[in-house]
Amino acid sequence: AKHNGRNCFRFFTQKIAETLHERQRIEKGLRNALTQELFSLVYMPIFDCKDNTVVAVEVLLRCQSPELEGHGPDQFIPVAEATGLIKEIDLWVIKNALQALVILQTEHHFRGKICINISGVELHNEQFPAQVKSLLSHHKIAPENVELEVTETAFVAGDTTCLGTLRALDELGVSLALDDFGTGYTAFTQLIHYPADCLKIDRSFVNDLFSEREARNKMVMFIQNLAKLYELRVIAEGVETEAQLTYLRDLGCDWAQGYYLSRPLPWDDLLELLNA
Ligand code: C2E
Ligand code: CA
Ligand code: CA
Ligand code: CA
């Protein structure tokens, strides 16, 4: 038993060392990406459920650093947040997303919104609203064409800094979406205090729509009703089948995105879709 115990211990320390090493590698990859322009964006179209037109485009971050080979934002964003690199990365994303929107508007008659994910870290960054404001005016973009997505878990009930940042962003005129909605622990009664415009139903609930697990397949209906009550727009993410889309449309869901409608697209493919 003693022998086993020691092996077990060695196994775990080795695992921790590997994890630390991996994190350092990711951090290095992120730093290189910032200095060597190894970040890029892909574009996921968002469709109006009623007429299937593209009403918005969500930008998603990709990284070409060799250290990050095979890692998506789900793996590298948490490292960026832990190391503080996220602030620079979020600004890079916003700047490039706005540049893309200018081209879509001026050369491709696009009238929809650009949807940009920002880290919850920014809700505690008092400079953030001013940074967004200056990027908007630099690119001469009307704020109503920009939606910022923050995950619901970033909202700390009763946190005044957090609320102050959200109000400042709202005053700029950009719209605010609560991402991954339903996965956090927001007291639903707190919703009224947030200047949110949109709820994004988390992919996991759309996935469970026709599942046997009663409690979960009712979440979509619950969120839809909640949104109606608070007059919020609803975007369903992760729509992978026609049945899901039909169900969501009949329920009154406004917008939808997911592999059934379109994958996240490289720039040229986005243009092809918009010009079709
Ligand atoms: P998210 O904001 O919930 O983005 C949706 C994720 O689900 C994307 O993964 C997208 O590719 C994927 N997805 C969309 N539709 C479907 C579908 O029908 N089926 C399946 N299986 N997946 C679908 P991605 O690009 O790997 O992004 C993961 C997360 O990383 C995002 O989740 C977001 O929280 C974060 N993220 C992505 N880009 C950025 C960024 O520019 N800045 C920040 N701060 N976070 C970002
Ligand atoms: Ca998102
Ligand atoms: Ca608003
Ligand atoms: Ca999600």
PDB file of C-alpha atoms and ligand atoms in Angstrom, residues 58 117 149 179 200 237, ligand 2:
ATOM      1  CA  GLU A  58     -19.927  37.262 -33.898  1.00  0.00           C
ATOM      2  CA  ASN A 117     -16.782  38.735 -26.729  1.00  0.00           C
ATOM      3  CA  GLU A 149     -20.943  39.826 -25.029  1.00  0.00           C
ATOM      4  CA  ASP A 179     -23.457  35.185 -22.902  1.00  0.00           C
ATOM      5  CA  LYS A 200     -27.717  34.379 -25.302  1.00  0.00           C
ATOM      6  CA  GLU A 237     -26.425  29.491 -29.722  1.00  0.00           C
TER       7      GLU A 237
HETATM    8 CA    CA B   2     -20.150  34.700 -27.316  1.00  0.00          CA
END
